[in-house]
Every structure is written in structure tokens, then in C-alpha cells.
PDB file of C-alpha atoms in Angstrom:
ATOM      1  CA  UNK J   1     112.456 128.706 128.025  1.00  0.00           C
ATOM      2  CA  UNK J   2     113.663 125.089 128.598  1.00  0.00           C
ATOM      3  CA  UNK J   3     117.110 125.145 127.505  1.00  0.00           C
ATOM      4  CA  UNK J   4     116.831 120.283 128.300  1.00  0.00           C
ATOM      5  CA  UNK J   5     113.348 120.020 127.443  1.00  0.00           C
ATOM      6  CA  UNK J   6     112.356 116.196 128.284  1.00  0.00           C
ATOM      7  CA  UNK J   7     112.764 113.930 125.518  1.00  0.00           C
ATOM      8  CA  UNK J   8     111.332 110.436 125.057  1.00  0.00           C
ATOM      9  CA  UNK J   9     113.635 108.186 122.575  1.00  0.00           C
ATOM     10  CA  UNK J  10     112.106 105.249 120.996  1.00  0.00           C
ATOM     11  CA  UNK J  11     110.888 103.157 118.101  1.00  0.00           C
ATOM     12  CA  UNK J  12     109.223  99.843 117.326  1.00  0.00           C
ATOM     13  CA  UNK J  13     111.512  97.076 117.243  1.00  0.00           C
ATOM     14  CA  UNK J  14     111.349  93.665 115.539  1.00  0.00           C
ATOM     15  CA  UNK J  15     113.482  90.573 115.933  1.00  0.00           C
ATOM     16  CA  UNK J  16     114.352  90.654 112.477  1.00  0.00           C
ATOM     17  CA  UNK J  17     116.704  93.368 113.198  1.00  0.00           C
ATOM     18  CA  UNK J  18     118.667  90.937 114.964  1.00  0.00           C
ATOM     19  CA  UNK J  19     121.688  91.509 113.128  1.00  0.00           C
ATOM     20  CA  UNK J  20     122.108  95.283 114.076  1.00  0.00           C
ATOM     21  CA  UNK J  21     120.150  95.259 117.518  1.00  0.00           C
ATOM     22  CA  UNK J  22     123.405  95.227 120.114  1.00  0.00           C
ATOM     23  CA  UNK J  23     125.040  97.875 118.232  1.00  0.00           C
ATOM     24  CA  UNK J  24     122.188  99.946 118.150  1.00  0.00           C
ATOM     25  CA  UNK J  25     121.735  99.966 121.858  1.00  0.00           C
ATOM     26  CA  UNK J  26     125.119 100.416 122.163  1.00  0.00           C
ATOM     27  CA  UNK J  27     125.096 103.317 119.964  1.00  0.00           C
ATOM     28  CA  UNK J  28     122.044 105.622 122.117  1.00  0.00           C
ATOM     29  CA  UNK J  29     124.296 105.077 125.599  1.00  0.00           C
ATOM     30  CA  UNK J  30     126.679 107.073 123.572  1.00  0.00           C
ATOM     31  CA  UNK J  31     124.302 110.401 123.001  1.00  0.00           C
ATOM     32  CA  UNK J  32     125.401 113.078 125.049  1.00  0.00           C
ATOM     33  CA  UNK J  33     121.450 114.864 125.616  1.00  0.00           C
ATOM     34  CA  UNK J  34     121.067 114.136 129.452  1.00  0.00           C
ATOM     35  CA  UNK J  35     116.944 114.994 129.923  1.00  0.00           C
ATOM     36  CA  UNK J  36     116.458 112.210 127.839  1.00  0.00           C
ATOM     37  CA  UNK J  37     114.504 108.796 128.842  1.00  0.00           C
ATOM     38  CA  UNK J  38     114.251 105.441 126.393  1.00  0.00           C
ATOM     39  CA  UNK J  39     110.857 103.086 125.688  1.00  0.00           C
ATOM     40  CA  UNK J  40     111.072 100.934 122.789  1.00  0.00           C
ATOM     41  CA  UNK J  41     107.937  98.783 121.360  1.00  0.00           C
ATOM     42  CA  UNK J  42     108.306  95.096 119.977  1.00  0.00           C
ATOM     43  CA  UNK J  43     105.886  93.751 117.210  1.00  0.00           C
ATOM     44  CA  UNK J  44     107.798  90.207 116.729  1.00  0.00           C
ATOM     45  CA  UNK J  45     106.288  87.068 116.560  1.00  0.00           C
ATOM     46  CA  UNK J  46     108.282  85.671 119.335  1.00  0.00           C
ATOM     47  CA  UNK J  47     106.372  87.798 122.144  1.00  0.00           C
ATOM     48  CA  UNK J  48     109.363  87.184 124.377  1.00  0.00           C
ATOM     49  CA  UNK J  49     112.442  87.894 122.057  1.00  0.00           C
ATOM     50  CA  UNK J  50     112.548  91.526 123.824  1.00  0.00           C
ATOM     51  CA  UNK J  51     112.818  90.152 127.424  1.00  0.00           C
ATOM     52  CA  UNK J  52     116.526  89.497 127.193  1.00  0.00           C
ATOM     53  CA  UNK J  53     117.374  92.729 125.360  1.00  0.00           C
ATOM     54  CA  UNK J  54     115.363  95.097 128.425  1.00  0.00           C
ATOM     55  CA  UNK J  55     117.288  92.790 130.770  1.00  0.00           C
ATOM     56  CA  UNK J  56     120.577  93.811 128.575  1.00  0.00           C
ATOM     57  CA  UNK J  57     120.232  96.985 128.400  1.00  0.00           C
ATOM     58  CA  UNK J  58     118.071  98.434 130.941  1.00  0.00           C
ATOM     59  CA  UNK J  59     115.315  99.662 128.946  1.00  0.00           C
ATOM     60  CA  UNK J  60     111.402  99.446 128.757  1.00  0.00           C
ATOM     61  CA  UNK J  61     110.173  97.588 126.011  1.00  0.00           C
ATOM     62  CA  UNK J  62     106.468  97.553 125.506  1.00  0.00           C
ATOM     63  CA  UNK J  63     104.915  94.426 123.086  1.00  0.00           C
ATOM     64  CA  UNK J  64     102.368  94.753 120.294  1.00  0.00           C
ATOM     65  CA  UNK J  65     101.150  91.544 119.102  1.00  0.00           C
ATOM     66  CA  UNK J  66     100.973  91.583 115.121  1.00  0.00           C
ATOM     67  CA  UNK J  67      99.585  88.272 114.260  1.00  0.00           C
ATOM     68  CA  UNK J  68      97.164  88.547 111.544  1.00  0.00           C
ATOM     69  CA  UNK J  69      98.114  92.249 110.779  1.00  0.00           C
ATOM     70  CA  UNK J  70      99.716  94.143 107.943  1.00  0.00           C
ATOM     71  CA  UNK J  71     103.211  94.750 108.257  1.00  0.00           C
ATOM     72  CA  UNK J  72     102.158  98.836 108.274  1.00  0.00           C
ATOM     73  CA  UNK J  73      99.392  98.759 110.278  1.00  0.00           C
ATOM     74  CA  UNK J  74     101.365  96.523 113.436  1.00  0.00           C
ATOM     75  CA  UNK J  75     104.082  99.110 112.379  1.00  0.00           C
ATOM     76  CA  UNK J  76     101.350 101.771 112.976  1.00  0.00           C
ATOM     77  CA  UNK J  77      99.994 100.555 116.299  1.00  0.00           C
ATOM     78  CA  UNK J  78     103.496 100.430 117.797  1.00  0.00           C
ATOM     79  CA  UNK J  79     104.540 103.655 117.006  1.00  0.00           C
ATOM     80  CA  UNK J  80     100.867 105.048 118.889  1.00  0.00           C
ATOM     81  CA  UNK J  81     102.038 103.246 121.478  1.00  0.00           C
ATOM     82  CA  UNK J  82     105.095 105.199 121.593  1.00  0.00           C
ATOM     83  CA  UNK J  83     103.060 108.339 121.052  1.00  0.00           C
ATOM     84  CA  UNK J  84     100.918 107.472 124.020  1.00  0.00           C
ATOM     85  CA  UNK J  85     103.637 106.926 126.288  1.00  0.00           C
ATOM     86  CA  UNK J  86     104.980 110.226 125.328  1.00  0.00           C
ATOM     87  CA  UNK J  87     101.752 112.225 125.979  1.00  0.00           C
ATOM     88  CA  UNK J  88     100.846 110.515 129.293  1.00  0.00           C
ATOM     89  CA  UNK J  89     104.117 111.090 130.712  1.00  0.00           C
ATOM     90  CA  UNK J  90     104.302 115.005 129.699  1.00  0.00           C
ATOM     91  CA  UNK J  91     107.404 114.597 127.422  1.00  0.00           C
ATOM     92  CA  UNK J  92     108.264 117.585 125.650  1.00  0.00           C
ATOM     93  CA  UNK J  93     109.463 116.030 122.358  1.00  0.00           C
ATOM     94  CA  UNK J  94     109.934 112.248 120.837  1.00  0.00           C
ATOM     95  CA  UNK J  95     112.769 111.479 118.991  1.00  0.00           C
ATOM     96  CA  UNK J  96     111.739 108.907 116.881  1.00  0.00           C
ATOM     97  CA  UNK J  97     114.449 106.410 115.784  1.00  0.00           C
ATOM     98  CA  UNK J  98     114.415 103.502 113.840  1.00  0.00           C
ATOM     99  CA  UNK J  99     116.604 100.391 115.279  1.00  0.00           C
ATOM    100  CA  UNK J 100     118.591 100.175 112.319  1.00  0.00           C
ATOM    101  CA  UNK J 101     119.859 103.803 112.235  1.00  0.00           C
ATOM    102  CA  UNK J 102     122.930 105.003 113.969  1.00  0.00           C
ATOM    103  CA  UNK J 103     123.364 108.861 114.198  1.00  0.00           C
ATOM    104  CA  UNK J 104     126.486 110.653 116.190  1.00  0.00           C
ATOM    105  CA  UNK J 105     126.289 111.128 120.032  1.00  0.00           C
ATOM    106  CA  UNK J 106     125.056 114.844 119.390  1.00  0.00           C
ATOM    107  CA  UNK J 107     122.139 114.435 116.888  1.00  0.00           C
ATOM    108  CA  UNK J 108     119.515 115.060 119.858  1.00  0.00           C
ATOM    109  CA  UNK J 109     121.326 118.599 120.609  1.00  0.00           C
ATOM    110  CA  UNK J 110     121.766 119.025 116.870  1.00  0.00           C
ATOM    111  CA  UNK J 111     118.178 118.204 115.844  1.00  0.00           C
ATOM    112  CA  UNK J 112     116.547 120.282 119.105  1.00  0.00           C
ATOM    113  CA  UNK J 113     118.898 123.497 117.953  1.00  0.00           C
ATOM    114  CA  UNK J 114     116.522 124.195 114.978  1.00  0.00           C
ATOM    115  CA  UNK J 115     113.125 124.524 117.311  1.00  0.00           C
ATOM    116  CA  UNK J 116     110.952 123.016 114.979  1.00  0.00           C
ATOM    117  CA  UNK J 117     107.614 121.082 115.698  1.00  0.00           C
ATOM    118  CA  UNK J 118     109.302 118.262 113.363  1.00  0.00           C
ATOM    119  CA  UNK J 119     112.715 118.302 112.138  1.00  0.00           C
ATOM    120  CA  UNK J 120     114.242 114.860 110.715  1.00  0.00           C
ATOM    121  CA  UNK J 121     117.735 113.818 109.711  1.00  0.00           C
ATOM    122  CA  UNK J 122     118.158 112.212 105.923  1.00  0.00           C
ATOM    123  CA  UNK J 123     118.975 108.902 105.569  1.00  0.00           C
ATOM    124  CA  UNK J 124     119.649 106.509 102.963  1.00  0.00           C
ATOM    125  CA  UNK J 125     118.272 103.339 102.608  1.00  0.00           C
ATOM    126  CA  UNK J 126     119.495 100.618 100.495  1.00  0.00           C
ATOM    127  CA  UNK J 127     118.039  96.538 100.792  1.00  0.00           C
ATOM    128  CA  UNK J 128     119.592  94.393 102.544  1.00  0.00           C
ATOM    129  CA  UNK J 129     122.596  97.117 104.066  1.00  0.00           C
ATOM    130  CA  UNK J 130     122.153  99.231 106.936  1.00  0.00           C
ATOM    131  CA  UNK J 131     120.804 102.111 106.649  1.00  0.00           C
ATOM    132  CA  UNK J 132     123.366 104.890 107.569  1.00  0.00           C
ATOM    133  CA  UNK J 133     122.104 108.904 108.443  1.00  0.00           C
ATOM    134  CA  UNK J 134     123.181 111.096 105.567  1.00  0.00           C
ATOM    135  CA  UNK J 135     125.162 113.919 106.990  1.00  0.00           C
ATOM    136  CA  UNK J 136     126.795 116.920 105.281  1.00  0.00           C
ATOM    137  CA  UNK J 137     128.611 115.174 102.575  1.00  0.00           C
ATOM    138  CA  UNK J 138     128.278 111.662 101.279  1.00  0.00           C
ATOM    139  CA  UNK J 139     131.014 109.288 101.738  1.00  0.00           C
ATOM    140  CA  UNK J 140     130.800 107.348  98.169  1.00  0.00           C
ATOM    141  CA  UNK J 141     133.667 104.987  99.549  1.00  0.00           C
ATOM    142  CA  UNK J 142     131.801 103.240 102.471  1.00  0.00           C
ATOM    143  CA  UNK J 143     131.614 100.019 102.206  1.00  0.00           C
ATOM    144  CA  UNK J 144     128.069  99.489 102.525  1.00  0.00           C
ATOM    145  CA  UNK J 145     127.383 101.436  99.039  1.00  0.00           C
ATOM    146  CA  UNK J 146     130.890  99.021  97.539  1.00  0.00           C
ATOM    147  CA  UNK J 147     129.741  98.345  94.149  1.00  0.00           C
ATOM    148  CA  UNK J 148     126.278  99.911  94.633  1.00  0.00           C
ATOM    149  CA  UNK J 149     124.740 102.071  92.521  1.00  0.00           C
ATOM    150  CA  UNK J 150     124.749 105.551  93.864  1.00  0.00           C
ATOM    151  CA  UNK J 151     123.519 107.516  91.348  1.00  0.00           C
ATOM    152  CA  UNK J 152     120.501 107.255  93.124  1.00  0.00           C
ATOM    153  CA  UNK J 153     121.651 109.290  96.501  1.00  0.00           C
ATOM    154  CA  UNK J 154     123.217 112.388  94.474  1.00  0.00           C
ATOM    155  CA  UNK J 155     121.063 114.242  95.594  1.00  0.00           C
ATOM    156  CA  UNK J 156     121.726 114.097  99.294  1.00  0.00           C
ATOM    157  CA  UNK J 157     125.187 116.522  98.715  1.00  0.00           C
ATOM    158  CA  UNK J 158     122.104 119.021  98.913  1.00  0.00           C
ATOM    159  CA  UNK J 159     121.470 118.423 102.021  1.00  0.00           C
ATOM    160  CA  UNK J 160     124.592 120.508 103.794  1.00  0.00           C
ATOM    161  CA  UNK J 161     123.747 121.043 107.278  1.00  0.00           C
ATOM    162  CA  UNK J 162     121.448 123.911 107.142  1.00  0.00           C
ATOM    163  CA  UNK J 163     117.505 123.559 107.776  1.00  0.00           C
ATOM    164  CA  UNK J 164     115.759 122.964 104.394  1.00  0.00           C
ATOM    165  CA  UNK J 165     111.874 122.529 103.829  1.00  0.00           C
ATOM    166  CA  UNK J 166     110.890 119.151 102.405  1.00  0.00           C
ATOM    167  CA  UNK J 167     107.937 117.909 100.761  1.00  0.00           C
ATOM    168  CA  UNK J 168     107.675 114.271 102.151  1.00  0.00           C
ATOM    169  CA  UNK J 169     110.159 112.671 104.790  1.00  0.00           C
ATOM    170  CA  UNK J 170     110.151 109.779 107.028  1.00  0.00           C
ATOM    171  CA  UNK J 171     109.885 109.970 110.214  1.00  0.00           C
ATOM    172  CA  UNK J 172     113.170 107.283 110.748  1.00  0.00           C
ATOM    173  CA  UNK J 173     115.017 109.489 112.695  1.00  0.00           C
ATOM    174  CA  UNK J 174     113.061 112.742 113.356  1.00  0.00           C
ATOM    175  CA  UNK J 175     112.141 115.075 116.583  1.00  0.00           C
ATOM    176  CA  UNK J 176     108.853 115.477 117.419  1.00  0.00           C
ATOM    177  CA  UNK J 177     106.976 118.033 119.383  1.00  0.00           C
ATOM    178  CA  UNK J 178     104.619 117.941 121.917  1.00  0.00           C
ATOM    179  CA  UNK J 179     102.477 120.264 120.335  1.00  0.00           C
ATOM    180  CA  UNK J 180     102.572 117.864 117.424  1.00  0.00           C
ATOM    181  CA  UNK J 181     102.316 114.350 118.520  1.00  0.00           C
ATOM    182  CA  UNK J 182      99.488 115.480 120.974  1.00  0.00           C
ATOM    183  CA  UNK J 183      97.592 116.822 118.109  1.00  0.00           C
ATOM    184  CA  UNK J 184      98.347 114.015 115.324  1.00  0.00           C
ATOM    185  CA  UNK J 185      98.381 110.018 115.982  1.00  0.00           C
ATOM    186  CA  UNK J 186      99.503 107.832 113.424  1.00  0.00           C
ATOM    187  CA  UNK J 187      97.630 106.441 111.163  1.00  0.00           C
ATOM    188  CA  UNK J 188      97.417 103.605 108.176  1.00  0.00           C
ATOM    189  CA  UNK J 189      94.349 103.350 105.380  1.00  0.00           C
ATOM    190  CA  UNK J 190      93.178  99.802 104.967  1.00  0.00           C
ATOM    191  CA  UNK J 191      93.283 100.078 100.916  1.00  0.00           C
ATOM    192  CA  UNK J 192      96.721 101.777 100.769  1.00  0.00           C
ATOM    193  CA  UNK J 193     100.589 100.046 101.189  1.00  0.00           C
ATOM    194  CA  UNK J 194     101.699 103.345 103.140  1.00  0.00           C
ATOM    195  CA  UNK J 195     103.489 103.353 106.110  1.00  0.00           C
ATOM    196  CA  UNK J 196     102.247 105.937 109.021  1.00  0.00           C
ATOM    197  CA  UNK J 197     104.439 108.229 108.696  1.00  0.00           C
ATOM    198  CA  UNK J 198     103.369 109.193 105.004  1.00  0.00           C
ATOM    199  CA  UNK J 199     100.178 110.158 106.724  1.00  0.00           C
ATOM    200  CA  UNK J 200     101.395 111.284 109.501  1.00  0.00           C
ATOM    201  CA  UNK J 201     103.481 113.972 107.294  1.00  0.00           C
ATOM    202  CA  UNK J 202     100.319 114.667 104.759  1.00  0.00           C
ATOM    203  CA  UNK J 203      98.355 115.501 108.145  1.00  0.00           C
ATOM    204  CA  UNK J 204     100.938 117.390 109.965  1.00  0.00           C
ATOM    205  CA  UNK J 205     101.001 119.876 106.417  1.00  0.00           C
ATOM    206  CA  UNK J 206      96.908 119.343 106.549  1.00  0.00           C
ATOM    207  CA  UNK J 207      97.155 121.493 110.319  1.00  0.00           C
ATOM    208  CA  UNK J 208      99.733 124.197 109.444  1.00  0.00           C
ATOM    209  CA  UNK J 209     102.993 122.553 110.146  1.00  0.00           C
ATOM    210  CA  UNK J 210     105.855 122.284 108.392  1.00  0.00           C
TER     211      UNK J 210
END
């Protein structure tokens, strides 16, 4: 058994994200996984606002024009792209992570330890604040949730670092297997709001995984 499988990293990226961009690049040359390789997709308007970032940083960034497209299905397209690029190039899992999500420098080693077809990390969302990975105990003093209502994200002190079965996640900041993302694309339906990844999860159960 592969003890480093190959991993592909990525996730669409937007130039509305602006405001959190530089630290998230920042924040992946930090993980300590070393089979690991980066592509990221960009569905902004401005079809060149990625060229100075891949200059930056040193990373591929594909581009996914999404004039005249829903907001879920250019969101859709970008993350086949990703899938694509991991199947063609015989990656052994994508780790999916959204550009506005920071995990520790381990989460790769952490995630991978469960060997799982799809294992994701919680994470709490909130409008207009970063969203920050939930880990094994919620810190109600943070400043983003400062004068927040957190009622809402009680539940999370469930989640204490063991493996737990879920009935819906996200797929925000989740490991993927090759088995899996060869099997399953992503996919949006015209008449529904949903993002991909609620169908990508209600089709992953649909085949036997969970």
C-alpha cells in the first residue's frame, strides 16, 4: 500500500475572494503532505485577474469563462475541470478546498489517516466573515463570531475528532478518491438553486459510498 499516495489540491477561484486570496496561498505552502501537486480554476469576469496570482505563487490556474451562466453551474464546470485534471493525470485523491478556508499544515495527513473514498472537515460559514474549519472544540471567543449569534454552530462541539457518518456535507474542504471522482462528475439541475456538491453527495450515497 501507498503510504504518499499522489494528491491533487485545488478549487475554483473567483476574484471576489480578493480579500482572503494571498493568505490563502500562503496558508497551502505551509501543509506538510509532500506527494502533493496544486491546480486551481478561475471563473471571474476579468479572464486575466489569475495571471498575476500563478506568476505569485507558482501555481497552474486553469480559466472557465462564466458569462451568461448561473453562479452554480460556472461553479459546477470549474470544479469538472478540476476533476478532469485529476483523472488524466492518475492522481490518487483530490483534496478539494475552497479559497476562503484555511485548515492547519497537517489536515492532508489528518484527512488521508481515515482511508475513506470521501472524508471532509466541518466548517462554519457565516456572511460576510471568513469561513474558518471547525476543529475539535469551538472557540466562541474568535473574533470573527464577536457579537454573532452562535447558537446556530452548537452543534459542531459534536464533532470531536473522531470519524462520524453524515447525511449531507459540502465538499469545501474534503478528500476525494480516485475510485470516486473517476466514477462521479459534478453535476447542477437547470430547475434547482443547488450547488454540485449536493448532487455530487446524493450520487456518491446513490453508488454505495459513504
Amino acid at each position: 500500500m501507498n503510504l504518499t499516495p499522489k494528491i491533487l489540491c485545488g478549487s475554483p477561484i473567483n476574484m471576489i475572494k480578493q480579500y482572503c486570496i494571498d493568505d490563502f496561498f500562503e496558508n497551502i505552502k505551509k501543509f506538510t503532505y509532500t506527494n502533493l501537486d496544486f491546480y486551481f480554476v478561475d471563473n471571474s469576469l476579468d479572464k486575466n485577474w489569475h495571471s498575476e496570482i500563478s506568476k505569485k505563487y507558482a501555481v497552474e490556474i486553469g480559466y472557465v469563462n462564466p458569462i451568461n451562466k448561473r453562479n452554480c453551474d460556472y461553479m459546477c464546470e470549474s470544479s469538472n475541470k478540476l476533476r478532469q485534471r485529476a483523472i488524466e493525470s492518475g492522481y490518487q485523491y483530490f483534496f478539494y478546498l475552497e479559497c476562503d478556508l484555511f485548515p492547519h499544515k497537517t489536515i492532508i495527513e489528518d484527512l488521508l489517516i481515515w482511508k475513506q473514498d470521501f472524508v471532509s472537515a466541518p466548517y462554519f460559514i457565516s456572511e460576510s466573515y471568513k469561513s474558518e474549519l471547525c476543529r475539535s472544540e469551538i472557540d466562541l471567543t474568535s473574533k470573527y463570531l464577536l457579537n454573532r449569534n452562535v447558537s446556530t454552530i452548537e452543534g459542531f462541539r459534536d464533532f470531536n475528532g473522531t470519524l462520524k457518518r453524515l447525511d449531507g456535507t459540502g465538499t469545501g474542504c474534503s478528500l476525494i478518491s480516485e475510485k470516486l471522482f473517476n466514477m462521479i462528475p459534478f453535476r447542477t439541475i437547470s430547475n434547482s438553486p443547488n450547488h454540485a456538491d449536493t448532487f455530487f453527495h446524493q450520487d456518491m450515497v446513490a453508488h454505495g459510498f459513504r
